[in-house]
mmCIF file of C-alpha atoms in Angstrom:
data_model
loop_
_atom_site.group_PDB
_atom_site.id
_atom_site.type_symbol
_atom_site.label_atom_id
_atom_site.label_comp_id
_atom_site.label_asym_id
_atom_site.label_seq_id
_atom_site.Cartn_x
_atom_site.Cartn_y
_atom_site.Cartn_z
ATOM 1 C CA UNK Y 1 54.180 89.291 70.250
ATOM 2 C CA UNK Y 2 52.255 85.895 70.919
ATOM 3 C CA UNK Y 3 51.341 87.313 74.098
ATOM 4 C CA UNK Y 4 49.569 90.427 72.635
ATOM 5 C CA UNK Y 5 48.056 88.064 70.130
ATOM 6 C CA UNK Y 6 46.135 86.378 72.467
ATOM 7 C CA UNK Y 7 45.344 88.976 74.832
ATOM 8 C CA UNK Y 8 43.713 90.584 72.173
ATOM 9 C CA UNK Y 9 42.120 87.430 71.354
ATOM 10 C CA UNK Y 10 40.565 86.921 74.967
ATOM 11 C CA UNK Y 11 39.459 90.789 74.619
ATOM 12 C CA UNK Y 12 37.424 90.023 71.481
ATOM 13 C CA UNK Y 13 36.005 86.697 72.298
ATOM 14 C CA UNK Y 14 35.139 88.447 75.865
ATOM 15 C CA UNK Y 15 33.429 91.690 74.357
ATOM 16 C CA UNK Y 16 31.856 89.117 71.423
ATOM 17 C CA UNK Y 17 30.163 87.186 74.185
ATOM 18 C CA UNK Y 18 28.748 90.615 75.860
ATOM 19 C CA UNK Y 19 27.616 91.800 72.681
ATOM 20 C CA UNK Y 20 25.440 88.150 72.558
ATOM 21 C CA UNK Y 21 24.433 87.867 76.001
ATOM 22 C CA UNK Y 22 23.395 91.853 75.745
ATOM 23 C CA UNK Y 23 21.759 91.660 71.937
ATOM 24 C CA UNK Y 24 19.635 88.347 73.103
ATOM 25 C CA UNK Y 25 18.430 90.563 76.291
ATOM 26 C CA UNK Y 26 17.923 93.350 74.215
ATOM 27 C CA UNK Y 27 15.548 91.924 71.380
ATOM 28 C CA UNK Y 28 14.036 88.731 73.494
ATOM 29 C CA UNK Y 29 13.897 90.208 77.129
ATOM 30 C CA UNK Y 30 13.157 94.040 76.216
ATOM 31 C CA UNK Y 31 15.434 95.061 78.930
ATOM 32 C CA UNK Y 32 14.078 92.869 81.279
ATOM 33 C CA UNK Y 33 15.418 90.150 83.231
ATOM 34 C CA UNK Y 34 16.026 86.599 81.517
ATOM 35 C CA UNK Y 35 13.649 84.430 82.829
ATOM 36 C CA UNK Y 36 14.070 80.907 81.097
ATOM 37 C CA UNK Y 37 11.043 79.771 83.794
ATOM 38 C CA UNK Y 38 8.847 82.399 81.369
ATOM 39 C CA UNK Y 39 10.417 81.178 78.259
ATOM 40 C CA UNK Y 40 9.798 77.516 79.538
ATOM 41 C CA UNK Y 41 6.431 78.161 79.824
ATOM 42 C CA UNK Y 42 5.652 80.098 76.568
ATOM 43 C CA UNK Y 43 7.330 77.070 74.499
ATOM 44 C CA UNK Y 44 5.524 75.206 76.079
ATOM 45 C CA UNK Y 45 1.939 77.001 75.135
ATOM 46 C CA UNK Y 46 2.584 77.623 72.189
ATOM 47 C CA UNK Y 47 3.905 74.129 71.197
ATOM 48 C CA UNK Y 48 0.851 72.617 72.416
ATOM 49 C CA UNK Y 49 -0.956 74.991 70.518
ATOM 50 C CA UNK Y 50 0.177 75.488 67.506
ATOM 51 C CA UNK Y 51 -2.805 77.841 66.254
ATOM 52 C CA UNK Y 52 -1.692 80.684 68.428
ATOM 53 C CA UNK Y 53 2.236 80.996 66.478
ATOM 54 C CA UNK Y 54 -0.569 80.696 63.018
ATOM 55 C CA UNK Y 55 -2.744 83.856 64.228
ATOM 56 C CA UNK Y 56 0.822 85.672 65.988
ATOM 57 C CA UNK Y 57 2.208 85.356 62.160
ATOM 58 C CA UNK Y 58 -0.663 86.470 61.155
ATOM 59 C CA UNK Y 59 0.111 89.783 62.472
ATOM 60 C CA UNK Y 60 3.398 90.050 61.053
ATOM 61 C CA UNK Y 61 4.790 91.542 58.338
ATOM 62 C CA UNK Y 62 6.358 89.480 55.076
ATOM 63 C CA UNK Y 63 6.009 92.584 52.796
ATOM 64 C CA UNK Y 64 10.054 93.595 51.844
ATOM 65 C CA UNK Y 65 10.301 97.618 52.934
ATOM 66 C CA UNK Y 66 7.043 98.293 53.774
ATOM 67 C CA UNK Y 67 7.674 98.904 57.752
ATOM 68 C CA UNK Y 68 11.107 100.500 56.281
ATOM 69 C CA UNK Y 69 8.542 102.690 53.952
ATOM 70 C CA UNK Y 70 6.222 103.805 56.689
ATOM 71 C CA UNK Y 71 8.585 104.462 59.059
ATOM 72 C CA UNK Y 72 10.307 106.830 56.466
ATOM 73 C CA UNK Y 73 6.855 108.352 55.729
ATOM 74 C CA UNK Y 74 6.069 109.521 59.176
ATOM 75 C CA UNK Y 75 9.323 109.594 60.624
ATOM 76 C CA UNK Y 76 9.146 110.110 64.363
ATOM 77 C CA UNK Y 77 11.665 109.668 66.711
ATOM 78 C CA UNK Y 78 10.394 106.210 67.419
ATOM 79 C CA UNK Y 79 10.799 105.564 63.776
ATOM 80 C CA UNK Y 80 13.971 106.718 63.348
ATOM 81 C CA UNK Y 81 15.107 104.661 66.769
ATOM 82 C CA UNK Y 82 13.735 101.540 65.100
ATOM 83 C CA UNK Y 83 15.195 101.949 61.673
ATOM 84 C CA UNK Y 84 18.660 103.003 62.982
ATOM 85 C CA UNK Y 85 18.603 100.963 66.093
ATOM 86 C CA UNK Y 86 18.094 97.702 63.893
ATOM 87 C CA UNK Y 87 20.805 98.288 61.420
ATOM 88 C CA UNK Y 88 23.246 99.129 64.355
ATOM 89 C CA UNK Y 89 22.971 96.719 66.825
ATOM 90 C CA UNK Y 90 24.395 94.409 64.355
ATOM 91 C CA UNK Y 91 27.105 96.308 62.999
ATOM 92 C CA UNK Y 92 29.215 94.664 65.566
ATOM 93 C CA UNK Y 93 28.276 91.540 64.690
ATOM 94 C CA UNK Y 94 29.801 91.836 61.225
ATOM 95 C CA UNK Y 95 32.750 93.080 62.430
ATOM 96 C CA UNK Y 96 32.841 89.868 65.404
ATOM 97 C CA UNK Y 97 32.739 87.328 61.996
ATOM 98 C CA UNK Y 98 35.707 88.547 60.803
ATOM 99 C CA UNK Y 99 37.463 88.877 63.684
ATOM 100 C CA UNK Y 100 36.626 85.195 64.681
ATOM 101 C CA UNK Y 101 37.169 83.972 61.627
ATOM 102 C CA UNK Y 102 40.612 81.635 60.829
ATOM 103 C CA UNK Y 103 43.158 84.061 59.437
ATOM 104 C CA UNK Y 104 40.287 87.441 59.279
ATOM 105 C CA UNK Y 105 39.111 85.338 56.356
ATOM 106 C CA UNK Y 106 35.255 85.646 56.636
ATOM 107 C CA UNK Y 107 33.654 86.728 53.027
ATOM 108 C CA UNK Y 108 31.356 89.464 52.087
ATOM 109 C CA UNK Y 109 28.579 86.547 51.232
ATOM 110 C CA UNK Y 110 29.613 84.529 54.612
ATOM 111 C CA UNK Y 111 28.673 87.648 56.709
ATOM 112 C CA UNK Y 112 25.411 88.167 54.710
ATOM 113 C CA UNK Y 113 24.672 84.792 55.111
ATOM 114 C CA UNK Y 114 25.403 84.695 59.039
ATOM 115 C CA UNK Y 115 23.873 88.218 59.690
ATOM 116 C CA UNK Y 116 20.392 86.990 57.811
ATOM 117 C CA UNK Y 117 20.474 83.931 59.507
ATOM 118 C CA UNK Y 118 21.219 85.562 63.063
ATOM 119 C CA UNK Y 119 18.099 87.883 62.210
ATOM 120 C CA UNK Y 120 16.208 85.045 61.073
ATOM 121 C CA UNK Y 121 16.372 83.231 64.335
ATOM 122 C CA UNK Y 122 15.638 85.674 66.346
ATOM 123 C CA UNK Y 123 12.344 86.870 64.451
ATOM 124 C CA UNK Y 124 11.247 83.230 64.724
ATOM 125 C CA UNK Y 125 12.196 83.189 68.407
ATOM 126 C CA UNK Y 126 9.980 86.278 69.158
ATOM 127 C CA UNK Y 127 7.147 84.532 67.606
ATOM 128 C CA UNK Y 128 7.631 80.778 69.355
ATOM 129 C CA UNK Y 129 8.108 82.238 72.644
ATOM 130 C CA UNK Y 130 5.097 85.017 72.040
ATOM 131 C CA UNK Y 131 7.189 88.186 72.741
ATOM 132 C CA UNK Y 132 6.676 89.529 69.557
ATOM 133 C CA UNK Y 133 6.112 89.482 66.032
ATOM 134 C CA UNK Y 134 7.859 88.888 62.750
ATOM 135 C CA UNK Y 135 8.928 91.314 60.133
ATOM 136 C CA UNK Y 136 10.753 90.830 57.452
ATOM 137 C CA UNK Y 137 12.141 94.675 57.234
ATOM 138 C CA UNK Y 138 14.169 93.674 60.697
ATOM 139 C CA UNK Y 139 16.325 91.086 58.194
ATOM 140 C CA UNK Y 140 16.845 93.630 55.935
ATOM 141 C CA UNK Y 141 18.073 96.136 58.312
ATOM 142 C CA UNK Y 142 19.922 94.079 60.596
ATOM 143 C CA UNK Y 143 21.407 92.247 57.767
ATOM 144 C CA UNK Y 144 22.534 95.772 56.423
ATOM 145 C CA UNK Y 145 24.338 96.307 59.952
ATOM 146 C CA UNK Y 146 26.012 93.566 59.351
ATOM 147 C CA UNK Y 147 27.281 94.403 56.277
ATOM 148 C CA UNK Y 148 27.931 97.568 57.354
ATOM 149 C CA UNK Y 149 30.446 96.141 60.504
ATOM 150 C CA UNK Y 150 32.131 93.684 57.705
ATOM 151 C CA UNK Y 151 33.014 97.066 55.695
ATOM 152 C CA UNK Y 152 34.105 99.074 58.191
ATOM 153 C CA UNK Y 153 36.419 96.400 59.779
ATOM 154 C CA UNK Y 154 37.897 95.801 55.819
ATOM 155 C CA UNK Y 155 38.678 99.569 56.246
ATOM 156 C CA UNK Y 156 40.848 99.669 59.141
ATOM 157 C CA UNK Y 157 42.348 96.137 57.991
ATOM 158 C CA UNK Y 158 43.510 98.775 55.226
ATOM 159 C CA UNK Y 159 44.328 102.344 57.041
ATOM 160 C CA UNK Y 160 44.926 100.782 60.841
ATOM 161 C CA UNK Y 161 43.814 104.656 61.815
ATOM 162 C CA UNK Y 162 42.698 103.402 65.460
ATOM 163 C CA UNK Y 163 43.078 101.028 67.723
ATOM 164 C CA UNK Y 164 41.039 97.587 66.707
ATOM 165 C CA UNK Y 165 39.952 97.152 70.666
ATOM 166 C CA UNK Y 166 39.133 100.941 70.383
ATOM 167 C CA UNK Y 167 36.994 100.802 67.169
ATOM 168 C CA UNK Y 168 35.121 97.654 68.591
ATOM 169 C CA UNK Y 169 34.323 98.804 71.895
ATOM 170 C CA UNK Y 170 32.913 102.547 70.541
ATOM 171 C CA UNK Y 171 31.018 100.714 68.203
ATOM 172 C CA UNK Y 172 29.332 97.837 70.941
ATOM 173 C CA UNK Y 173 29.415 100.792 73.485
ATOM 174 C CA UNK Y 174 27.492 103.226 70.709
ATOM 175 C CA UNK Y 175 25.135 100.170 69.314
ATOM 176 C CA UNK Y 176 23.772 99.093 73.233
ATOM 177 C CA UNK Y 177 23.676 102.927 74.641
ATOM 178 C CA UNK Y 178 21.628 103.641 71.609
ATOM 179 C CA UNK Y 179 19.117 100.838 72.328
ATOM 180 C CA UNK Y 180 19.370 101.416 75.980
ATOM 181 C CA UNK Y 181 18.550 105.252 75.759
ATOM 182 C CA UNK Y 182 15.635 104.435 74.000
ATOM 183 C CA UNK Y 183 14.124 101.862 75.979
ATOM 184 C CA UNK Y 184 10.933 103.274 76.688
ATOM 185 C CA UNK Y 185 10.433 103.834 72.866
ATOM 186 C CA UNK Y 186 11.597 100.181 71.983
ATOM 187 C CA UNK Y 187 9.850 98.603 68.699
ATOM 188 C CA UNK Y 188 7.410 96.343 70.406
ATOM 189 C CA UNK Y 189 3.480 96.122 71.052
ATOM 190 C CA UNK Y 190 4.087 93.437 73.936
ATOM 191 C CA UNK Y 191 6.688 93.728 76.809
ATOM 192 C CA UNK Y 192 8.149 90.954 78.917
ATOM 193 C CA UNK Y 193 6.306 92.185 81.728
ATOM 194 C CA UNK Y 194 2.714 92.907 80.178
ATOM 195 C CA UNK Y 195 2.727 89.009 79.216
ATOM 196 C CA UNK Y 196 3.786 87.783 82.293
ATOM 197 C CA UNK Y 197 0.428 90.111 83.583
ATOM 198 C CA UNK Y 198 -1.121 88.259 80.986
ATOM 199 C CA UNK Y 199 0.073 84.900 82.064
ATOM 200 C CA UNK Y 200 -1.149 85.377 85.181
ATOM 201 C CA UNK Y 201 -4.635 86.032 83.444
ATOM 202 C CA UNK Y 202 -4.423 83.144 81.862
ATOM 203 C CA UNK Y 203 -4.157 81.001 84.977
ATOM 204 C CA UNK Y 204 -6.693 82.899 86.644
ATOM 205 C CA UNK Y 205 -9.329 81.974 83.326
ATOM 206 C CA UNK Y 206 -8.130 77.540 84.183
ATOM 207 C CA UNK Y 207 -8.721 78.063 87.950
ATOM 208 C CA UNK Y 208 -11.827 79.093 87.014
ATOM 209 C CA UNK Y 209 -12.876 76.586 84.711
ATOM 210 C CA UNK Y 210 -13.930 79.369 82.249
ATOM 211 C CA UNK Y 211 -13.384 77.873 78.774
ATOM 212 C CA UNK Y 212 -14.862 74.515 80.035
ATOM 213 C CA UNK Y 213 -17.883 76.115 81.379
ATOM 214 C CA UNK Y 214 -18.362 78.039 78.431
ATOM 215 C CA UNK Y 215 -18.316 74.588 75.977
ATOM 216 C CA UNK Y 216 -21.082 73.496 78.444
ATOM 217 C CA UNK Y 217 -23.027 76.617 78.168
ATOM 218 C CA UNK Y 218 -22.847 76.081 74.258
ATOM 219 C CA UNK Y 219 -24.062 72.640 74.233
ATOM 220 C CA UNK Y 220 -26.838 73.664 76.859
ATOM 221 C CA UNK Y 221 -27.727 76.100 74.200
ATOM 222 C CA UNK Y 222 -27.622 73.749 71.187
ATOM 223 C CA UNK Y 223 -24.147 74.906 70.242
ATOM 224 C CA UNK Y 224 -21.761 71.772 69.289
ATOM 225 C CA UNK Y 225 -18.214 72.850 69.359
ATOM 226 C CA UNK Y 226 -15.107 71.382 67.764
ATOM 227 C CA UNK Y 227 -12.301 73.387 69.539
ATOM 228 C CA UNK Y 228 -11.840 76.564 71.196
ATOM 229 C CA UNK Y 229 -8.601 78.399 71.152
ATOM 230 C CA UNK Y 230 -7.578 81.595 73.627
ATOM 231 C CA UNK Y 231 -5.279 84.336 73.356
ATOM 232 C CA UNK Y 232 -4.500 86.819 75.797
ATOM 233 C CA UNK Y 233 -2.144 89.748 74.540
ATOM 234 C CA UNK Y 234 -2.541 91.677 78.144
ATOM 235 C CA UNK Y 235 -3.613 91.323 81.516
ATOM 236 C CA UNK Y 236 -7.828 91.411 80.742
ATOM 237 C CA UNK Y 237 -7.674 91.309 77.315
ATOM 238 C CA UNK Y 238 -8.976 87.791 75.683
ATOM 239 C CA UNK Y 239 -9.647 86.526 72.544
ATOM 240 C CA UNK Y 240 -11.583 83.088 71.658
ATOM 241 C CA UNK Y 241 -11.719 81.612 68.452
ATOM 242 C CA UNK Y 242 -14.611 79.028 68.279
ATOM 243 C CA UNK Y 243 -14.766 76.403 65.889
ATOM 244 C CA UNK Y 244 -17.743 74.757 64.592
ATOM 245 C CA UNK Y 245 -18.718 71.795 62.209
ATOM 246 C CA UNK Y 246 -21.461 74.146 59.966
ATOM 247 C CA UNK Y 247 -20.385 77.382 58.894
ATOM 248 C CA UNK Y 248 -21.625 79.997 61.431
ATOM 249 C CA UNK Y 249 -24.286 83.187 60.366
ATOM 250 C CA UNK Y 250 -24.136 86.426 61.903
ATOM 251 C CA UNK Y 251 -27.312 85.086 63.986
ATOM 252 C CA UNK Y 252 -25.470 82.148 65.467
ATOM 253 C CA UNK Y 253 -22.330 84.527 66.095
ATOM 254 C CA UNK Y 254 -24.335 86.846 67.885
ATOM 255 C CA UNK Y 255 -25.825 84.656 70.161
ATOM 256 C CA UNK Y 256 -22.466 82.307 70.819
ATOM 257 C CA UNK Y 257 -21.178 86.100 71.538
ATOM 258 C CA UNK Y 258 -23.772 86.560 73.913
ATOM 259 C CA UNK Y 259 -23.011 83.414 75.583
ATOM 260 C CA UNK Y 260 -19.400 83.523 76.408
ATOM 261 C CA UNK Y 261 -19.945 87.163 77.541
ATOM 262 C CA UNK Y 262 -23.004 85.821 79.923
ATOM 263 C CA UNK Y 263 -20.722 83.125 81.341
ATOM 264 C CA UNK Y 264 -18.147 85.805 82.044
ATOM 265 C CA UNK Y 265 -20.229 87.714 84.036
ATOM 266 C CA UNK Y 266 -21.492 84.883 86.002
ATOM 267 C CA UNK Y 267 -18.127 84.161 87.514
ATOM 268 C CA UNK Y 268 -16.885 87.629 87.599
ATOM 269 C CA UNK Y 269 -14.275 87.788 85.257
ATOM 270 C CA UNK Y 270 -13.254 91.533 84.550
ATOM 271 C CA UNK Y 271 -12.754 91.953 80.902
ATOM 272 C CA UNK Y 272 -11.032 95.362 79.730
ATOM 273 C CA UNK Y 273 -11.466 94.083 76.066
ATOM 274 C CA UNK Y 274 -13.003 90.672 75.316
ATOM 275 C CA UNK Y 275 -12.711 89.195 71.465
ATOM 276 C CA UNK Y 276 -15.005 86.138 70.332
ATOM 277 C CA UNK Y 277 -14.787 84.785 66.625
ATOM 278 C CA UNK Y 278 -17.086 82.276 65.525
ATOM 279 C CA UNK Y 279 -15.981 80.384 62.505
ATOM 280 C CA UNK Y 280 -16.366 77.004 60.548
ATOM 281 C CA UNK Y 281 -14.057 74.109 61.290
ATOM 282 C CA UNK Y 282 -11.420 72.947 58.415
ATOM 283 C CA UNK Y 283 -10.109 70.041 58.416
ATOM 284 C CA UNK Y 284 -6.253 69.632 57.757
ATOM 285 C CA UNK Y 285 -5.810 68.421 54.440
ATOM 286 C CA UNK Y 286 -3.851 65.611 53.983
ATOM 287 C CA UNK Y 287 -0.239 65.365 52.053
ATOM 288 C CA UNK Y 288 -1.403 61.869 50.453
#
């Protein structure tokens, strides 16, 4: 009897740590490989530059149902992959709490709780590491999954219909062959690979001194400014924000437009889409 105890112990803790290593993969990597070098490098970035996780916020969404809404409205296959997807993929996670749990004694709040905070991580990894963005429908879905695993685990507890290795591994089998099916339709704008393209860009804009020679263009042409910040979503695609001390008119933005553009084409940088946004220069208020 102990024996069986903890072979089925090892079988949990063994499928528990596949169901990590595979959801991490799943909503970090987008299929692809883990590369901690790439991860390394986007902390790093975006650390140092703390504007770019502002503006990638920017672009999420903090509004409760409203992806859930639209997705509903239109209701494509893609939407139905992302609303189901995101509420199964962590049904098995509910169903892991209780199982780990001393004596099968995890709560209904205690899975909410871990399930939202799970999802809550992982949005605000997507956003540090620049792999994504944040929306606050994914906590309410994948928190729902969880909930969802908790129930239907307190259901065998009371019928025992099936086999509790059985029921787990149909329902981690069923929750990663959905996602995987569907990988060409995941929920994403940005893939793993299109940012390492664009990292590449990147590296490709310092060897070429392009940000610095723009600055000195600017000054040449009477333009004083206080900090320039880049963002490259894709391979060829770049966006500059340009700070200066007086608030900029459409005049002035034309012409700094014209500039950066100029200084582009003078070291032969191929833009497929190239974003410049002039704006005034606030300074951080202070707490005290």
């Amino acid at each position: 009897m102990k024996k069986k105890k903890l072979m089925n112990k090892i079988i949990v803790l063994a499928l528990f740590v596949f169901y990590m290593y595979a959801l991490l993969k799943i909503i970090l990597f987008k299929f692809d490989s883990i590369d901690m070098t790439f991860l390394w490098h986007q902390l790093q970035e975006n650390l140092g530059n703390p504007v770019r996780i502002m503006n990638r916020l920017q672009l999420g969404n903090f509004i409760p149902f409203k992806s859930i809404s639209n997705n509903i409205q239109s209701l494509s296959s893609h939407d139905v992959i992302n609303l189901v997807g995101n509420i199964t993929v962590f049904i098995p996670f509910g169903m892991f709490l209780v199982l780990l749990s001393k004596n099968k004694g995890m709560s209904f709040i205690g899975v909410l709780a871990q399930s939202l905070s799970l999802s809550l991580c992982l949005e605000c990894l997507q956003v540090v590491f620049f792999i994504g963005s944040f929306d606050v429908d994914d906590l309410i879905l994948n928190t729902s999954g969880g909930l969802l695993g908790y129930s239907a685990f307190k259901l065998y507890d009371k019928f025992k219909l099936i086999s509790l290795s059985v029921i787990i591994a149909l329902i981690v089998g069923g929750s990663l062959l959905l996602f995987i099916d569907s990988k060409d339709q995941v929920v994403s704008i940005e893939t793993v690979k299109q940012i390492k393209e664009a990292k590449g860009f990147d590296e490709m804009l310092r060897k070429k001194d392009f940000l610095k020679k723009v600055k000195e263009s600017l000054k040449v042409n009477g333009f004083e400014t206080v900090a320039m910040v880049t963002s490259s979503p894709s391979a060829k695609r770049l966006t500059i924000d340009i700070y200066l001390k007086n608030e900029p008119n459409n005049k002035i933005k034309k012409e700094i437009e014209s500039i950066v553009k100029t200084v582009g084409k003078e070291n032969n940088i191929d833009f497929d889409s190239l974003t410049i946004k002039v704006k005034k220069y606030e300074e951080p208020k202070s707490n005290g």
